[in-house]
PDB file of C-alpha atoms and ligand atoms in Angstrom:
ATOM      1  CA  MET A   1      54.979 121.930 118.558  1.00 41.00           C
ATOM      2  CA  ASN A   2      58.421 123.825 118.268  1.00 44.00           C
ATOM      3  CA  GLY A   3      59.238 127.275 117.508  1.00 44.00           C
ATOM      4  CA  PRO A   4      58.197 130.649 118.900  1.00 46.00           C
ATOM      5  CA  VAL A   5      54.338 130.418 118.185  1.00 48.00           C
ATOM      6  CA  ASN A   6      53.502 133.034 120.634  1.00 49.00           C
ATOM      7  CA  ASP A   7      56.205 135.351 119.349  1.00 53.00           C
ATOM      8  CA  ASP A   8      54.330 138.430 118.283  1.00 53.00           C
ATOM      9  CA  SER A   9      57.558 139.906 116.737  1.00 59.00           C
ATOM     10  CA  ALA A  10      57.542 136.990 114.111  1.00 72.00           C
ATOM     11  CA  HIS A  11      56.277 137.377 110.797  1.00 93.00           C
ATOM     12  CA  ALA A  12      52.821 136.243 110.327  1.00 95.00           C
ATOM     13  CA  LEU A  13      53.402 134.130 107.367  1.00 97.00           C
ATOM     14  CA  GLU A  14      56.699 132.964 105.298  1.00 97.00           C
ATOM     15  CA  LEU A  15      56.838 130.902 102.239  1.00 98.00           C
ATOM     16  CA  ILE A  16      60.472 130.126 101.392  1.00 98.00           C
ATOM     17  CA  GLY A  17      61.155 128.633  98.061  1.00 98.00           C
ATOM     18  CA  VAL A  18      57.972 127.049  97.871  1.00 98.00           C
ATOM     19  CA  SER A  19      57.102 124.768  94.911  1.00 98.00           C
ATOM     20  CA  LYS A  20      54.011 122.600  94.145  1.00 98.00           C
ATOM     21  CA  GLU A  21      53.844 120.041  91.426  1.00 97.00           C
ATOM     22  CA  HIS A  22      50.799 117.984  90.725  1.00 93.00           C
ATOM     23  CA  PRO A  23      51.729 114.520  89.521  1.00 91.00           C
ATOM     24  CA  GLY A  24      50.482 113.431  85.863  1.00 92.00           C
ATOM     25  CA  SER A  25      51.805 113.313  82.500  1.00 94.00           C
ATOM     26  CA  PRO A  26      53.048 115.592  82.232  1.00 94.00           C
ATOM     27  CA  PRO A  27      53.025 116.813  85.844  1.00 93.00           C
ATOM     28  CA  VAL A  28      51.836 120.424  86.355  1.00 94.00           C
ATOM     29  CA  ALA A  29      53.947 123.004  88.210  1.00 97.00           C
ATOM     30  CA  ALA A  30      51.400 125.008  90.043  1.00 97.00           C
ATOM     31  CA  LEU A  31      53.979 126.900  91.984  1.00 98.00           C
ATOM     32  CA  ARG A  32      57.517 127.510  91.163  1.00 97.00           C
ATOM     33  CA  SER A  33      59.871 128.619  94.213  1.00 98.00           C
ATOM     34  CA  VAL A  34      57.677 130.992  95.762  1.00 98.00           C
ATOM     35  CA  THR A  35      59.393 133.264  98.569  1.00 98.00           C
ATOM     36  CA  VAL A  36      57.003 135.599 100.201  1.00 97.00           C
ATOM     37  CA  THR A  37      57.087 137.175 103.844  1.00 97.00           C
ATOM     38  CA  ILE A  38      53.912 138.626 105.306  1.00 96.00           C
ATOM     39  CA  ARG A  39      54.278 140.795 108.420  1.00 95.00           C
ATOM     40  CA  SER A  40      52.040 140.754 111.270  1.00 92.00           C
ATOM     41  CA  GLY A  41      49.124 143.251 110.647  1.00 91.00           C
ATOM     42  CA  GLU A  42      49.828 143.606 106.952  1.00 94.00           C
ATOM     43  CA  PHE A  43      47.022 143.360 104.485  1.00 93.00           C
ATOM     44  CA  THR A  44      47.980 141.299 101.333  1.00 94.00           C
ATOM     45  CA  ALA A  45      46.188 140.199  98.201  1.00 95.00           C
ATOM     46  CA  ILE A  46      47.090 137.598  95.835  1.00 95.00           C
ATOM     47  CA  VAL A  47      45.955 138.473  92.316  1.00 97.00           C
ATOM     48  CA  GLY A  48      46.935 136.637  88.912  1.00 96.00           C
ATOM     49  CA  PRO A  49      45.394 135.182  86.145  1.00 97.00           C
ATOM     50  CA  SER A  50      43.521 131.937  86.151  1.00 96.00           C
ATOM     51  CA  GLY A  51      45.759 129.092  86.563  1.00 94.00           C
ATOM     52  CA  SER A  52      48.524 131.020  87.952  1.00 96.00           C
ATOM     53  CA  GLY A  53      48.439 129.111  91.295  1.00 96.00           C
ATOM     54  CA  LYS A  54      46.689 131.521  93.661  1.00 96.00           C
ATOM     55  CA  SER A  55      44.372 128.776  95.127  1.00 94.00           C
ATOM     56  CA  THR A  56      47.351 126.366  95.444  1.00 96.00           C
ATOM     57  CA  MET A  57      49.410 129.115  97.385  1.00 97.00           C
ATOM     58  CA  LEU A  58      46.588 129.925  99.743  1.00 96.00           C
ATOM     59  CA  ALA A  59      45.952 126.165 100.474  1.00 95.00           C
ATOM     60  CA  ILE A  60      49.636 125.748 101.098  1.00 97.00           C
ATOM     61  CA  ALA A  61      49.935 128.796 103.242  1.00 97.00           C
ATOM     62  CA  GLY A  62      46.802 127.694 105.228  1.00 96.00           C
ATOM     63  CA  THR A  63      48.565 124.358 105.676  1.00 96.00           C
ATOM     64  CA  LEU A  64      45.655 122.500 103.997  1.00 94.00           C
ATOM     65  CA  GLU A  65      48.336 121.177 101.379  1.00 95.00           C
ATOM     66  CA  ARG A  66      51.832 120.635 101.771  1.00 96.00           C
ATOM     67  CA  PRO A  67      54.444 121.951  99.137  1.00 97.00           C
ATOM     68  CA  THR A  68      56.605 119.669  97.088  1.00 97.00           C
ATOM     69  CA  ALA A  69      59.481 121.884  97.913  1.00 97.00           C
ATOM     70  CA  GLY A  70      60.415 124.619 100.247  1.00 98.00           C
ATOM     71  CA  SER A  71      59.180 125.753 103.608  1.00 98.00           C
ATOM     72  CA  VAL A  72      56.191 127.390 105.299  1.00 98.00           C
ATOM     73  CA  LEU A  73      56.456 129.451 108.546  1.00 97.00           C
ATOM     74  CA  VAL A  74      53.057 130.262 110.349  1.00 97.00           C
ATOM     75  CA  ALA A  75      53.889 132.847 113.059  1.00 94.00           C
ATOM     76  CA  GLY A  76      57.453 131.790 113.080  1.00 94.00           C
ATOM     77  CA  LEU A  77      56.819 128.155 113.382  1.00 95.00           C
ATOM     78  CA  ALA A  78      57.932 125.737 110.574  1.00 96.00           C
ATOM     79  CA  VAL A  79      54.970 123.689 109.764  1.00 97.00           C
ATOM     80  CA  ASP A  80      57.067 121.302 107.339  1.00 94.00           C
ATOM     81  CA  GLY A  81      56.670 117.830 108.592  1.00 91.00           C
ATOM     82  CA  LEU A  82      54.441 118.287 111.406  1.00 96.00           C
ATOM     83  CA  PRO A  83      51.632 115.687 111.731  1.00 95.00           C
ATOM     84  CA  ASP A  84      48.032 116.308 111.005  1.00 93.00           C
ATOM     85  CA  ARG A  85      46.975 116.761 114.486  1.00 90.00           C
ATOM     86  CA  ALA A  86      49.597 119.497 115.051  1.00 93.00           C
ATOM     87  CA  LEU A  87      48.683 121.231 111.781  1.00 94.00           C
ATOM     88  CA  SER A  88      45.005 121.172 113.101  1.00 91.00           C
ATOM     89  CA  GLY A  89      46.085 122.930 116.048  1.00 91.00           C
ATOM     90  CA  VAL A  90      48.008 125.710 114.171  1.00 94.00           C
ATOM     91  CA  ARG A  91      44.980 126.096 111.767  1.00 93.00           C
ATOM     92  CA  ALA A  92      42.749 126.483 114.945  1.00 90.00           C
ATOM     93  CA  GLY A  93      44.959 128.946 116.785  1.00 90.00           C
ATOM     94  CA  ARG A  94      46.486 130.938 114.119  1.00 92.00           C
ATOM     95  CA  ILE A  95      44.679 130.863 110.759  1.00 93.00           C
ATOM     96  CA  GLY A  96      41.224 132.148 109.695  1.00 89.00           C
ATOM     97  CA  PHE A  97      39.604 130.970 106.640  1.00 87.00           C
ATOM     98  CA  VAL A  98      36.756 132.564 104.522  1.00 85.00           C
ATOM     99  CA  PHE A  99      35.806 130.270 101.693  1.00 82.00           C
ATOM    100  CA  GLN A 100      33.640 130.900  98.964  1.00 79.00           C
ATOM    101  CA  GLN A 101      31.503 127.861  99.817  1.00 81.00           C
ATOM    102  CA  PHE A 102      30.168 127.329 103.531  1.00 79.00           C
ATOM    103  CA  PHE A 103      31.826 123.881 104.001  1.00 84.00           C
ATOM    104  CA  LEU A 104      29.459 123.148 106.879  1.00 84.00           C
ATOM    105  CA  VAL A 105      29.186 119.686 108.367  1.00 86.00           C
ATOM    106  CA  PRO A 106      26.059 118.449 106.787  1.00 86.00           C
ATOM    107  CA  ALA A 107      25.078 116.297 109.638  1.00 88.00           C
ATOM    108  CA  LEU A 108      25.329 119.036 112.100  1.00 85.00           C
ATOM    109  CA  THR A 109      23.298 121.958 113.000  1.00 80.00           C
ATOM    110  CA  ALA A 110      24.624 125.440 112.334  1.00 76.00           C
ATOM    111  CA  LEU A 111      25.095 125.906 116.112  1.00 78.00           C
ATOM    112  CA  ASP A 112      27.146 122.620 116.315  1.00 81.00           C
ATOM    113  CA  ASN A 113      29.152 123.588 113.252  1.00 82.00           C
ATOM    114  CA  VAL A 114      30.262 126.742 115.064  1.00 79.00           C
ATOM    115  CA  ALA A 115      31.072 124.986 118.130  1.00 82.00           C
ATOM    116  CA  THR A 116      33.118 122.439 116.487  1.00 84.00           C
ATOM    117  CA  GLY A 117      35.783 125.115 116.042  1.00 84.00           C
ATOM    118  CA  LEU A 118      36.211 125.291 119.648  1.00 87.00           C
ATOM    119  CA  LEU A 119      36.869 121.393 119.674  1.00 86.00           C
ATOM    120  CA  TYR A 120      40.058 121.858 117.507  1.00 84.00           C
ATOM    121  CA  ARG A 121      41.196 124.653 119.716  1.00 84.00           C
ATOM    122  CA  GLY A 122      41.272 122.181 122.724  1.00 87.00           C
ATOM    123  CA  VAL A 123      38.144 123.759 124.622  1.00 90.00           C
ATOM    124  CA  PRO A 124      36.954 121.120 127.009  1.00 91.00           C
ATOM    125  CA  ALA A 125      33.273 119.762 126.470  1.00 87.00           C
ATOM    126  CA  ALA A 126      31.699 121.679 129.442  1.00 89.00           C
ATOM    127  CA  GLN A 127      33.109 124.954 128.030  1.00 90.00           C
ATOM    128  CA  ARG A 128      31.775 124.099 124.513  1.00 87.00           C
ATOM    129  CA  ARG A 129      28.468 123.501 125.885  1.00 85.00           C
ATOM    130  CA  ARG A 130      28.375 126.727 127.668  1.00 88.00           C
ATOM    131  CA  ALA A 131      29.507 128.523 124.471  1.00 85.00           C
ATOM    132  CA  GLU A 132      26.649 126.777 122.504  1.00 82.00           C
ATOM    133  CA  ARG A 133      24.116 128.081 124.993  1.00 84.00           C
ATOM    134  CA  ARG A 134      25.627 131.528 124.234  1.00 84.00           C
ATOM    135  CA  ILE A 135      25.191 131.071 120.695  1.00 79.00           C
ATOM    136  CA  ALA A 136      21.600 129.865 121.161  1.00 79.00           C
ATOM    137  CA  LEU A 137      20.821 133.006 122.947  1.00 80.00           C
ATOM    138  CA  ALA A 138      22.244 135.120 120.097  1.00 79.00           C
ATOM    139  CA  SER A 139      20.279 133.022 117.666  1.00 73.00           C
ATOM    140  CA  SER A 140      17.230 133.803 119.592  1.00 76.00           C
ATOM    141  CA  ALA A 141      18.123 137.350 119.842  1.00 75.00           C
ATOM    142  CA  ALA A 142      18.520 137.256 115.970  1.00 71.00           C
ATOM    143  CA  GLY A 143      14.993 135.986 115.780  1.00 72.00           C
ATOM    144  CA  CYS A 144      15.483 132.455 115.089  1.00 65.00           C
ATOM    145  CA  ALA A 145      14.988 129.330 117.008  1.00 61.00           C
ATOM    146  CA  PRO A 146      18.497 128.081 117.858  1.00 51.00           C
ATOM    147  CA  ARG A 147      17.713 124.385 116.738  1.00 52.00           C
ATOM    148  CA  THR A 148      15.521 125.053 113.895  1.00 53.00           C
ATOM    149  CA  CYS A 149      17.446 128.168 112.401  1.00 52.00           C
ATOM    150  CA  GLY A 150      20.699 125.727 112.976  1.00 51.00           C
ATOM    151  CA  THR A 151      19.482 122.900 110.895  1.00 54.00           C
ATOM    152  CA  TRP A 152      20.907 121.887 107.550  1.00 49.00           C
ATOM    153  CA  PRO A 153      20.360 122.683 104.672  1.00 45.00           C
ATOM    154  CA  ALA A 154      18.279 125.558 105.693  1.00 46.00           C
ATOM    155  CA  SER A 155      21.611 127.252 106.923  1.00 43.00           C
ATOM    156  CA  ALA A 156      23.160 127.217 103.625  1.00 42.00           C
TER     157      ALA A 156
HETATM  158  N1  LIG B   1      44.679 118.711  92.076  1.00 72.29           N
HETATM  159  C1  LIG B   1      45.495 119.320  90.794  1.00 72.29           C
HETATM  160  N2  LIG B   1      45.823 118.414  89.951  1.00 72.29           N
HETATM  161  C2  LIG B   1      46.523 118.849  88.968  1.00 72.29           C
HETATM  162  N3  LIG B   1      46.556 120.230  88.557  1.00 72.29           N
HETATM  163  C3  LIG B   1      46.109 121.071  89.334  1.00 72.29           C
HETATM  164  C4  LIG B   1      45.397 120.433  90.566  1.00 72.29           C
HETATM  165  N4  LIG B   1      45.128 121.848  91.246  1.00 72.29           N
HETATM  166  C5  LIG B   1      45.566 122.789  90.477  1.00 72.29           C
HETATM  167  N5  LIG B   1      46.127 122.155  89.381  1.00 72.29           N
HETATM  168  C6  LIG B   1      46.601 123.137  88.270  1.00 72.29           C
HETATM  169  O1  LIG B   1      47.880 124.019  88.960  1.00 72.29           O
HETATM  170  C7  LIG B   1      47.602 125.232  88.289  1.00 72.29           C
HETATM  171  C8  LIG B   1      47.391 126.315  89.594  1.00 72.29           C
HETATM  172  O2  LIG B   1      46.126 126.014  89.648  1.00 72.29           O
HETATM  173  P1  LIG B   1      45.129 127.010  90.807  1.00 72.29           P
HETATM  174  O3  LIG B   1      43.773 126.488  91.041  1.00 72.29           O
HETATM  175  O4  LIG B   1      46.085 127.213  92.101  1.00 72.29           O
HETATM  176  O5  LIG B   1      45.211 128.380  90.164  1.00 72.29           O
HETATM  177  P2  LIG B   1      44.264 129.886  90.536  1.00 72.29           P
HETATM  178  O6  LIG B   1      45.406 130.861  90.206  1.00 72.29           O
HETATM  179  O7  LIG B   1      43.767 129.685  91.495  1.00 72.29           O
HETATM  180  O8  LIG B   1      43.361 129.818  89.164  1.00 72.29           O
HETATM  181  P3  LIG B   1      41.617 130.342  89.305  1.00 72.29           P
HETATM  182  O9  LIG B   1      41.724 132.177  89.148  1.00 72.29           O
HETATM  183  O10 LIG B   1      41.134 129.941  88.136  1.00 72.29           O
HETATM  184  O11 LIG B   1      41.051 129.907  90.505  1.00 72.29           O
HETATM  185  C9  LIG B   1      46.666 125.260  87.226  1.00 72.29           C
HETATM  186  O12 LIG B   1      47.336 124.775  85.962  1.00 72.29           O
HETATM  187  C10 LIG B   1      45.750 123.866  87.634  1.00 72.29           C
HETATM  188  O13 LIG B   1      45.317 123.469  86.577  1.00 72.29           O
HETATM  189 MG1  LIG B   2      41.599 129.600  92.267  1.00 72.29          MG
END
């Protein structure tokens, strides 16, 4: 990675001239040259009518989609052109998503779904297993057996 990822004085997020065009006939311009800066600690809501590009903007800001033009900086780091592996690292370390859907991995228990996040943060296997044990204890304390309350699809 390049850039001051750990520079706390950096803006949390910057979109500079971001456009997104979906191919088709005719192509759809979902975003047209959006420039916005969100500072660390700032709370921001994106509002607009249906189809105005909110989801597209959030997907690009969250590095889930790439813009057709323009730049995205996350905590001062320009993410344009970063390979998927590096983007996964940025998402794991810098971005939190709360989706409308759960997006759990169906083949995994809830316990393993939680621990998967640690994988992307580069936490070694032994440490992940220790974390799993702590999650299991918390599950028991919450009144459900860790493996059974963690089974799919009961967790949905
Ligand atoms: N994958 C896609 N292919 C083609 N057009 C798309 C695609 N995704 C979004 N669009 C179009 O881009 C525009 C912006 O869509 P987007 O989903 O970002 O809007 P939105 O503000 O989130 O809408 P809503 O409030 O309904 O969720 C719309 O015209 C939409 O039809
Ligand atoms: Mg939307």
